[in-house]
XYZ file of C-alpha atoms in Angstrom:
652
model
C -2.880 0.403 0.207
C -2.658 -3.372 -0.055
C -6.081 -4.943 -0.477
C -7.522 -8.426 -0.735
C -9.561 -9.731 -3.641
C -12.064 -12.452 -2.801
C -14.319 -14.228 -5.272
C -17.985 -13.472 -4.558
C -18.852 -17.134 -4.901
C -16.090 -18.110 -2.514
C -17.411 -15.678 0.073
C -20.961 -16.870 -0.455
C -20.252 -20.534 0.077
C -17.273 -20.478 2.449
C -17.558 -17.527 4.775
C -20.282 -18.412 7.215
C -21.101 -17.775 10.854
C -18.221 -17.037 13.170
C -15.669 -17.361 10.415
C -17.355 -14.595 8.415
C -17.077 -12.348 11.481
C -13.423 -13.268 11.920
C -12.781 -12.704 8.213
C -14.394 -9.271 8.319
C -12.426 -8.361 11.422
C -9.153 -9.481 9.902
C -9.888 -7.721 6.634
C -10.540 -4.507 8.559
C -7.264 -4.950 10.390
C -5.498 -5.148 7.066
C -7.151 -2.362 5.090
C -8.116 0.197 7.750
C -5.148 2.291 8.793
C -6.403 4.526 11.620
C -7.265 2.046 14.412
C -3.883 2.134 16.129
C -4.161 3.404 19.670
C -4.373 0.240 21.710
C -2.320 -2.133 19.615
C 0.545 0.170 18.740
C 1.249 1.005 22.360
C 0.432 -2.358 23.756
C 1.167 -5.016 21.151
C 2.901 -3.784 18.010
C 3.385 -7.349 16.834
C -0.358 -7.528 16.423
C -0.759 -4.116 14.912
C 1.653 -4.774 12.111
C -1.235 -6.598 10.500
C -2.441 -3.045 9.912
C 0.695 -0.978 9.664
C 2.200 -3.074 6.903
C -0.391 -1.615 4.526
C 1.560 0.759 2.312
C 1.290 1.518 -1.356
C 3.024 -1.281 -3.258
C 4.512 0.182 -6.417
C 6.009 -3.149 -7.467
C 3.233 -5.268 -9.028
C 4.798 -8.487 -7.756
C 3.989 -7.348 -4.221
C 0.255 -7.186 -4.808
C -1.595 -9.094 -2.059
C 1.616 -9.603 -0.124
C 3.065 -8.279 3.100
C 5.115 -5.144 3.700
C 6.633 -4.369 7.096
C 7.419 -0.740 7.986
C 10.434 0.105 10.143
C 9.638 3.768 10.708
C 11.560 5.325 7.831
C 12.139 4.558 4.165
C 13.482 1.129 5.033
C 10.784 -1.457 4.315
C 10.830 -5.217 4.514
C 8.535 -7.303 2.342
C 7.438 -10.901 1.916
C 6.179 -12.162 -1.429
C 5.024 -15.668 -2.292
C 6.831 -15.354 -5.621
C 10.016 -13.568 -4.548
C 10.506 -14.407 -0.881
C 12.156 -11.853 1.415
C 12.404 -8.338 -0.020
C 14.092 -5.075 0.941
C 13.315 -1.502 -0.069
C 15.460 1.444 1.048
C 13.456 4.131 -0.774
C 9.995 3.777 0.719
C 8.822 1.090 -1.690
C 9.819 2.507 -5.090
C 12.296 -0.311 -5.665
C 12.604 -3.786 -4.169
C 15.476 -6.235 -3.932
C 15.269 -9.969 -3.295
C 17.425 -11.159 -0.405
C 17.057 -14.911 -0.056
C 20.631 -16.125 0.240
C 20.704 -18.841 2.902
C 16.938 -19.422 2.972
C 15.603 -22.899 2.051
C 14.237 -23.511 -1.438
C 10.613 -24.402 -2.063
C 10.201 -27.848 -3.662
C 6.694 -28.133 -5.120
C 5.528 -29.519 -8.465
C 6.121 -28.485 -11.244
C 9.500 -27.502 -9.713
C 9.901 -24.631 -12.168
C 9.946 -21.676 -9.821
C 13.071 -20.492 -8.024
C 11.246 -19.777 -4.793
C 11.968 -20.142 -1.118
C 9.752 -21.983 1.321
C 6.747 -20.040 2.572
C 7.571 -17.494 5.270
C 5.201 -17.752 8.238
C 6.398 -14.776 10.317
C 8.825 -11.867 10.160
C 10.252 -9.397 12.670
C 13.062 -6.870 13.069
C 14.886 -5.373 16.034
C 13.560 -1.788 16.351
C 16.766 -0.688 18.076
C 18.734 -2.032 15.134
C 16.548 -2.640 12.051
C 19.535 -4.256 10.347
C 18.697 -7.336 12.418
C 15.806 -9.346 10.967
C 14.388 -12.768 11.834
C 11.860 -14.903 10.022
C 10.321 -18.336 10.266
C 9.147 -20.936 7.835
C 6.794 -23.614 9.126
C 9.732 -25.579 10.545
C 12.764 -23.292 10.411
C 14.104 -20.175 12.154
C 16.471 -17.785 10.378
C 18.372 -14.645 11.410
C 20.028 -11.904 9.372
C 22.166 -9.106 10.777
C 22.777 -7.338 7.471
C 19.288 -6.344 6.270
C 18.638 -9.830 4.867
C 21.725 -9.907 2.656
C 22.727 -13.209 4.250
C 20.779 -15.558 6.491
C 21.904 -17.993 9.149
C 19.897 -20.933 10.428
C 19.203 -20.805 14.153
C 19.448 -24.328 15.594
C 16.477 -25.861 17.374
C 16.588 -28.308 20.263
C 14.419 -29.771 23.008
C 11.938 -28.770 24.249
C 11.126 -27.378 20.772
C 9.524 -30.344 19.006
C 10.535 -31.447 15.524
C 6.834 -31.425 14.618
C 6.197 -27.869 15.877
C 4.806 -25.353 13.388
C 6.273 -21.853 13.811
C 3.853 -18.939 13.694
C 5.667 -15.949 15.202
C 9.088 -14.658 16.210
C 10.539 -11.696 18.115
C 14.089 -10.411 18.654
C 14.959 -9.146 22.103
C 15.923 -5.451 22.285
C 18.041 -6.316 25.329
C 20.287 -9.090 23.963
C 21.341 -9.979 20.423
C 21.345 -13.660 21.376
C 17.787 -13.836 22.707
C 14.904 -14.893 20.460
C 11.261 -15.669 21.261
C 9.425 -18.221 19.128
C 5.668 -18.917 18.926
C 4.062 -22.074 17.546
C 0.636 -23.221 16.460
C 0.186 -26.008 19.019
C 3.379 -26.440 21.088
C 3.385 -23.156 23.022
C 6.184 -20.559 23.026
C 9.925 -20.974 23.514
C 12.917 -18.753 24.220
C 16.634 -19.054 23.558
C 19.219 -16.818 25.182
C 22.183 -18.193 23.231
C 21.090 -18.185 19.574
C 19.571 -21.638 19.635
C 22.216 -23.607 21.500
C 19.564 -24.301 24.116
C 15.876 -23.535 24.458
C 13.320 -23.364 27.249
C 9.547 -23.163 27.236
C 7.778 -20.036 28.464
C 4.234 -21.461 28.442
C 4.565 -24.812 30.218
C 2.744 -23.681 33.364
C 0.017 -21.737 31.560
C -3.254 -23.541 32.235
C -5.418 -21.021 30.296
C -3.784 -21.954 26.995
C -3.115 -25.645 27.642
C -5.604 -27.888 25.810
C -4.324 -31.194 27.171
C -2.337 -34.103 25.696
C 0.604 -31.803 24.960
C -1.380 -29.314 22.860
C -1.663 -25.546 23.408
C -3.706 -22.726 21.941
C -2.414 -21.306 18.661
C 0.022 -18.439 19.290
C -0.393 -15.678 16.725
C 2.093 -13.067 17.966
C 4.995 -12.715 20.409
C 6.824 -9.639 21.724
C 9.372 -8.485 24.303
C 8.912 -5.770 26.897
C 10.877 -2.634 26.046
C 12.058 -2.162 29.639
C 12.116 -5.552 31.384
C 14.366 -8.151 29.723
C 12.579 -11.157 31.219
C 9.042 -10.051 30.358
C 7.397 -11.221 27.128
C 3.903 -11.103 25.677
C 1.998 -13.660 23.627
C -1.321 -13.381 21.815
C -3.463 -16.455 21.113
C -5.022 -16.351 17.679
C -8.361 -18.054 18.290
C -9.137 -16.863 21.820
C -7.704 -13.377 21.124
C -6.235 -13.372 24.629
C -2.982 -11.524 25.432
C -0.722 -12.718 28.239
C 2.225 -11.149 30.042
C 4.824 -13.758 31.071
C 7.889 -13.608 33.281
C 10.248 -15.996 31.495
C 12.326 -16.597 34.633
C 9.621 -17.319 37.196
C 6.938 -18.603 34.843
C 4.351 -16.257 36.354
C 1.792 -14.910 33.916
C -1.264 -12.673 33.781
C -4.060 -12.004 31.318
C -3.663 -8.408 30.110
C -6.158 -8.529 27.247
C -8.464 -5.918 28.761
C -5.786 -3.441 29.790
C -5.773 -0.233 27.772
C -2.183 0.669 28.492
C 0.993 -1.173 29.370
C 4.720 -0.647 29.095
C 5.344 -0.268 25.380
C 6.702 -3.360 23.752
C 9.983 -3.046 21.964
C 9.628 -5.520 19.121
C 8.164 -5.384 15.651
C 6.933 -8.348 13.705
C 4.032 -10.040 12.020
C 2.597 -13.507 11.718
C 1.937 -13.993 8.033
C -0.308 -17.015 8.238
C -3.401 -14.915 8.915
C -2.821 -12.834 5.785
C -3.052 -15.724 3.353
C -6.240 -14.608 1.599
C -4.782 -14.361 -1.920
C -6.361 -17.677 -2.827
C -7.141 -18.647 -6.412
C -10.043 -16.624 -7.752
C -9.892 -17.793 -11.334
C -12.028 -15.035 -12.794
C -9.297 -12.569 -11.772
C -6.325 -14.640 -12.938
C -6.451 -14.860 -16.711
C -3.431 -14.851 -19.004
C -4.196 -11.405 -20.428
C -3.394 -9.573 -17.197
C 0.122 -8.718 -18.222
C 2.502 -8.370 -15.301
C -0.273 -9.394 -12.911
C -0.602 -12.819 -14.512
C -0.018 -15.726 -12.175
C 3.039 -17.926 -12.272
C 3.080 -21.424 -13.724
C 2.789 -22.977 -10.285
C -0.183 -20.831 -9.269
C -2.001 -21.470 -12.542
C -2.171 -25.149 -11.667
C -5.282 -24.380 -9.633
C -6.980 -22.719 -12.624
C -9.208 -25.300 -14.308
C -12.247 -25.373 -16.534
C -14.471 -24.972 -13.497
C -13.904 -21.746 -11.678
C -13.179 -22.187 -8.005
C -16.401 -20.484 -7.049
C -18.418 -22.779 -9.292
C -16.820 -25.862 -7.774
C -17.643 -24.578 -4.303
C -21.231 -23.968 -5.324
C -21.517 -27.514 -6.645
C -19.942 -29.097 -3.554
C -21.648 -27.002 -0.877
C -24.143 -28.294 1.675
C -23.749 -32.010 1.079
C -25.073 -34.399 3.724
C -23.777 -37.901 3.189
C -23.140 -41.357 4.529
C -20.185 -43.574 3.648
C -20.687 -46.862 1.785
C -18.067 -49.476 1.037
C -18.135 -51.088 -2.386
C -19.917 -54.241 -1.191
C -22.845 -52.197 0.097
C -22.887 -49.916 -2.944
C -22.781 -52.811 -5.404
C -25.352 -54.996 -3.698
C -29.107 -55.186 -3.601
C -28.954 -53.168 -0.382
C -28.240 -49.958 -2.293
C -31.945 -49.141 -2.563
C -32.285 -49.379 1.214
C -29.397 -46.957 1.702
C -30.852 -44.539 -0.847
C -34.170 -44.647 0.999
C -32.304 -44.001 4.263
C -30.699 -40.917 2.735
C -33.947 -39.449 1.502
C -35.745 -40.148 4.798
C -33.227 -37.928 6.592
C -33.033 -35.286 3.841
C -29.471 -36.314 2.964
C -28.291 -35.750 -0.587
C -24.904 -37.437 -1.069
C -22.951 -40.696 -0.848
C -19.245 -41.241 -0.243
C -18.382 -44.534 -1.947
C -15.139 -46.523 -2.153
C -13.734 -46.403 -5.678
C -10.212 -47.335 -4.541
C -10.335 -48.956 -1.139
C -7.989 -49.218 1.830
C -6.088 -52.088 0.186
C -5.615 -50.317 -3.133
C -8.346 -52.246 -4.961
C -10.356 -50.429 -7.616
C -13.908 -51.462 -6.848
C -15.556 -50.627 -10.168
C -15.254 -51.765 -13.780
C -12.126 -49.748 -14.532
C -10.641 -49.680 -18.005
C -7.169 -48.603 -16.850
C -4.365 -50.926 -17.947
C -1.953 -50.772 -15.015
C -4.455 -51.462 -12.210
C -5.697 -54.465 -14.164
C -2.155 -55.669 -14.865
C -1.258 -55.709 -11.158
C -4.510 -57.326 -10.055
C -5.911 -54.180 -8.490
C -9.426 -54.286 -9.989
C -12.389 -55.964 -8.270
C -15.632 -55.149 -10.037
C -18.030 -54.778 -7.129
C -19.760 -51.812 -8.743
C -21.187 -51.361 -12.231
C -20.195 -47.711 -12.233
C -22.479 -46.424 -14.981
C -25.543 -48.144 -13.512
C -24.632 -47.002 -10.004
C -24.265 -43.361 -11.004
C -27.512 -43.453 -12.962
C -29.430 -44.908 -10.020
C -28.056 -42.221 -7.714
C -28.905 -39.493 -10.213
C -32.488 -40.697 -10.397
C -32.716 -40.234 -6.630
C -31.007 -36.838 -6.686
C -27.912 -38.151 -4.914
C -24.520 -36.488 -5.363
C -21.805 -39.153 -5.771
C -18.433 -38.692 -4.078
C -15.785 -41.186 -5.176
C -13.370 -42.058 -2.345
C -9.791 -42.827 -3.393
C -7.343 -44.102 -0.777
C -4.082 -42.619 -2.038
C -0.869 -43.641 -0.302
C -2.025 -46.795 1.508
C -2.015 -49.269 -1.375
C -1.081 -52.959 -1.068
C -1.056 -53.629 -4.798
C 1.175 -50.723 -5.737
C 3.386 -51.505 -2.722
C 4.413 -54.859 -4.237
C 4.472 -53.674 -7.858
C 7.851 -53.774 -9.623
C 9.627 -55.470 -6.702
C 8.543 -52.805 -4.216
C 10.021 -49.948 -6.225
C 7.425 -47.446 -4.982
C 7.027 -48.767 -1.437
C 8.058 -46.795 1.610
C 11.497 -48.282 2.356
C 13.002 -49.785 5.489
C 16.602 -48.571 5.612
C 17.498 -50.980 8.416
C 16.295 -54.083 6.580
C 16.887 -52.777 3.040
C 13.401 -53.928 2.154
C 9.900 -52.483 1.860
C 8.844 -50.959 5.173
C 5.740 -51.936 7.075
C 3.979 -51.392 10.356
C 4.088 -54.867 11.852
C 1.580 -55.781 14.570
C 2.553 -58.251 17.290
C 0.183 -61.241 17.393
C 0.143 -63.583 20.396
C -1.801 -66.815 19.977
C -3.907 -67.763 23.011
C -3.274 -71.494 22.661
C 0.403 -71.219 21.805
C 3.541 -69.565 23.087
C 4.398 -68.581 19.540
C 4.603 -64.866 18.794
C 4.251 -63.679 15.236
C 4.046 -60.311 13.493
C 1.491 -59.301 10.930
C 1.712 -56.365 8.535
C -1.660 -54.687 8.121
C -0.805 -51.474 6.296
C 1.151 -51.134 3.073
C 2.356 -47.628 2.266
C 3.724 -46.280 -0.997
C 6.062 -43.303 -1.198
C 4.157 -39.963 -1.174
C 7.166 -38.293 -2.821
C 6.905 -40.480 -5.938
C 5.618 -38.811 -9.139
C 4.731 -42.286 -10.408
C 2.363 -42.737 -7.465
C 0.847 -39.308 -8.154
C 0.263 -40.263 -11.782
C -1.257 -43.623 -10.863
C -3.848 -42.095 -8.540
C -4.527 -39.157 -10.839
C -5.336 -41.543 -13.699
C -7.941 -43.216 -11.490
C -9.437 -39.869 -10.485
C -9.594 -38.730 -14.096
C -11.311 -41.925 -15.207
C -13.931 -41.440 -12.501
C -14.395 -37.813 -13.533
C -14.832 -38.786 -17.165
C -17.410 -41.407 -16.247
C -19.596 -38.997 -14.308
C -18.582 -38.988 -10.646
C -19.561 -35.656 -9.069
C -16.600 -35.252 -6.694
C -13.253 -36.916 -6.020
C -12.362 -37.493 -2.379
C -8.786 -38.367 -1.395
C -8.309 -40.325 1.822
C -5.014 -41.430 3.377
C -3.493 -38.452 1.617
C -0.679 -38.450 4.124
C 2.446 -40.175 5.379
C 2.318 -43.192 7.728
C 1.862 -42.337 11.400
C 2.378 -45.651 13.204
C 5.146 -48.212 13.487
C 8.933 -47.853 13.568
C 9.111 -44.536 11.751
C 12.804 -44.156 12.602
C 13.611 -46.881 10.087
C 11.638 -45.260 7.256
C 13.373 -44.008 4.128
C 11.645 -42.128 1.319
C 13.636 -42.796 -1.838
C 11.701 -40.674 -4.327
C 11.886 -37.208 -2.786
C 14.003 -34.319 -4.022
C 16.679 -32.837 -1.796
C 15.132 -30.425 0.687
C 11.562 -31.481 -0.089
C 9.345 -31.621 3.005
C 6.367 -33.845 3.726
C 4.040 -30.877 3.306
C 5.569 -30.179 -0.104
C 5.130 -33.813 -1.149
C 1.405 -33.701 -0.397
C 1.116 -30.286 -2.033
C 2.912 -31.563 -5.127
C 0.450 -34.433 -5.470
C -2.493 -32.037 -5.176
C -0.885 -29.599 -7.610
C -0.392 -32.449 -10.081
C -3.909 -33.830 -9.732
C -5.515 -30.370 -9.896
C -4.126 -30.018 -13.443
C -6.293 -32.932 -14.556
C -9.406 -32.751 -12.382
C -12.058 -30.121 -13.059
C -14.769 -31.381 -10.716
C -14.645 -30.672 -6.970
C -11.877 -32.313 -4.955
C -12.217 -33.102 -1.253
C -9.488 -34.277 1.115
C -9.777 -36.165 4.402
C -7.685 -34.825 7.297
C -6.796 -36.067 10.750
C -8.729 -34.153 13.386
C -5.665 -32.418 14.827
C -4.446 -31.456 11.335
C -7.651 -29.485 10.799
C -7.591 -28.041 14.324
C -4.077 -26.598 14.091
C -1.566 -25.416 11.536
C 0.734 -28.415 11.342
C 2.069 -30.963 8.855
C 5.629 -31.995 9.626
C 4.375 -35.244 11.173
C 2.236 -36.706 8.359
C 2.372 -33.951 5.720
C -1.199 -32.688 6.118
C -1.225 -28.881 6.264
C -4.760 -27.543 6.037
C -3.560 -24.087 4.972
C -1.628 -25.626 2.079
C -4.174 -28.240 1.029
C -6.930 -25.618 0.913
C -5.183 -23.983 -2.050
C -6.094 -27.000 -4.186
C -8.985 -28.797 -2.481
C -12.521 -27.475 -2.654
C -13.673 -29.341 0.441
C -11.789 -30.137 3.649
C -13.202 -33.167 5.484
C -11.806 -33.271 9.035
C -12.168 -36.520 10.963
C -13.043 -34.988 14.319
C -13.955 -38.336 15.868
C -14.046 -37.642 19.636
C -12.822 -41.166 20.433
C -9.675 -40.518 18.397
C -8.623 -37.418 20.326
C -6.458 -38.334 23.343
C -8.630 -38.379 26.454
C -6.461 -35.728 28.189
C -7.407 -33.318 25.362
C -10.258 -31.187 26.783
C -10.164 -33.606 29.699
C -12.247 -31.484 32.071
C -15.197 -31.319 29.653
C -17.862 -34.049 30.174
C -17.606 -36.709 27.474
C -20.830 -36.016 25.566
C -20.383 -32.255 25.786
C -16.770 -32.725 24.690
C -18.073 -34.263 21.447
C -20.149 -31.157 20.749
C -17.249 -28.847 21.530
C -14.779 -30.776 19.376
C -17.051 -30.470 16.339
C -18.079 -26.872 16.924
C -14.665 -25.473 17.755
C -12.909 -27.783 15.310
C -15.151 -26.775 12.406
C -14.744 -23.084 13.229
C -10.981 -23.392 13.460
C -10.779 -25.357 10.219
C -12.795 -22.629 8.475
C -10.359 -19.976 9.640
C -7.276 -22.013 8.762
C -8.617 -22.852 5.304
C -8.866 -19.113 4.742
C -12.157 -19.197 2.864
C -10.685 -21.250 0.046
C -12.362 -24.541 0.954
C -15.666 -25.686 2.369
C -15.580 -27.584 5.669
C -17.556 -30.847 5.603
C -16.527 -32.954 8.619
C -16.859 -36.688 9.038
C -19.098 -37.533 11.999
C -18.396 -40.551 14.198
C -21.359 -42.886 13.639
C -19.665 -45.820 15.377
C -18.623 -46.739 18.899
C -15.201 -47.898 20.013
C -13.525 -48.849 23.280
C -15.487 -47.839 26.359
C -18.156 -46.264 24.154
C -19.390 -49.777 23.334
C -21.023 -49.783 26.773
C -23.289 -46.865 25.806
C -27.013 -47.571 25.851
C -29.167 -46.359 22.962
C -30.158 -43.097 24.615
C -26.546 -42.197 25.324
C -25.105 -43.078 21.927
C -27.957 -41.284 20.214
C -27.097 -38.138 22.155
C -23.409 -38.702 21.382
C -24.193 -38.578 17.662
C -26.585 -35.642 18.003
C -24.012 -33.598 19.923
C -21.523 -34.042 17.099
C -24.094 -32.941 14.526
C -25.118 -29.939 16.608
C -21.502 -28.888 17.007
C -20.859 -29.067 13.265
C -24.065 -27.305 12.236
C -23.722 -24.622 14.930
C -20.345 -23.834 13.366
C -21.991 -23.590 9.921
C -20.288 -26.572 8.349
C -21.121 -27.062 4.683
C -22.718 -30.439 5.341
C -21.239 -33.532 6.979
C -20.672 -37.242 6.332
C -21.653 -40.023 8.720
C -18.872 -42.614 8.903
C -19.325 -46.240 9.859
C -16.882 -48.596 8.138
C -19.347 -51.502 8.217
C -22.175 -49.206 7.028
C -24.315 -50.085 10.068
C -25.925 -46.775 10.971
C -27.538 -48.039 14.180
C -26.700 -44.801 16.004
C -29.281 -42.986 13.874
C -32.357 -43.657 15.986
C -34.339 -40.538 15.126
C -34.807 -38.170 12.216
C -31.802 -36.037 11.300
C -33.763 -33.670 9.046
C -33.289 -30.805 11.496
C -29.516 -30.947 11.051
C -29.525 -30.188 7.355
C -30.913 -26.739 8.271
C -32.946 -26.789 5.087
C -29.711 -26.503 3.115
C -29.707 -29.975 1.567
C -30.009 -29.583 -2.166
């Protein structure tokens, strides 16, 4: 029986509230064999979360996925070895990865393929197997001996994240594909053209082009045009006619025409996260690979989580932190039972804001000594305040211009450093000019990784409690079609670039690491757009800090929910979803919108106070491990009453 090992400390500090219930449910699905009746007859794609539990005689398959076909033929997926085949019931296993894309993650020593997110076979012909990576679909018709790439086209989006796949038992050319936020799609000609099967489905449409996460997909065994999908977070199952678009909720039905497809979404099985106490070098053939050992540091993961848990903070820029106003902010924290500060140590322009001793930042004019770091840390310690050093990573004006723009994101049309240029129209003139406001360096560049890691290590050595990486992503605005990244390896994805940076920095940083994520990137499995994959980043980061600012979600998203209630729902549901997606490996400490923008500026005090409170209630109801109030100017005018109730007595 395959089992899951989870650090006790990780469970204690990560698995809270609804997520703990979901975790327990999912763990039962994996390790308890007998509960088959409903799912095997009705939705075998779902049940394979259970039925793949067989005795793994090959030690490299421990914690990984095995898919039964009904006889001695078994298919397996291993993080280390990729796609595997056994023809003798699991006694022996053979790698079969020819034609699958290679994984490109620092330290680039492992001959691995990219992570497989789902797997299925055709039960009428088990020789036919399909699998997905986050952004690719592959088919084999010879037991995985060779793989062909299935082309993707509109309406399948280039940013879609693939979560599930099924092969039709009625046609060798028909494939069903599920995604995390784009719905489900079908091809009847092996990818030459695609059509959506969920476009008209109001129950799963969230607004602004986003759908509920689809965990599993299957075909009807008797009706070629009928398919089934299961939504991972709502646990709803739908029957869909792919020709007419008609659908029905069949979640509560106890029997239905048996489905004739077998597969599994692997994303929900990713619980083999680093538990350092179980991963020492003396474990023989169970020892972890070089790449996995990157996450093993002096501090055990569980200890880092204990240190970082339940932190309630506000953000301060370096001017506020280095001024005589610091005492006022410290008093503000204590009056609301807060216990932490997030402070700029490398700001949005790439300036180090403290008395750094690093040579290169000083040589390129990137040091501005707003903060006497030793005195600042000591003052915070005296007040019992946990200090989180914010480092803006890939938005860096100084490094952008360094060495003639060698490390800048490149504009292939102009053959010059790329920039997002804003159109400026002068009121008193007909002149139109363009102004560049963001300066991005190449996230693929090892030099950029080293530069930021050196800063993080200096802060660690000087006593900062936690390192927080912001703008740990690719640019999202401007003419992205003209962008060229000159420092990446062939086949390296944006997700792998961000993972490589975190893998590199984790080698050098022993204190807790937190990462700031776009709201949608913590709500869904995604990453092809800006490189932020919560499921990947959670392997290295101890704290995930989603920016669930309600004003930053498109208004059509949850459009029917009243605005103030929408704020509560975004934080509650978003925090719960982030907990599940992080898989128990990271704490969830969201940023809370303590500022007004756009039409919100018309809010009176009573309304904006409730707006803030609803966000806090949503986060705490979802058992977040603290939160951080964000106001870039550090004017916390929205706090008009005591927030002590929202620390739940957990502030420490």
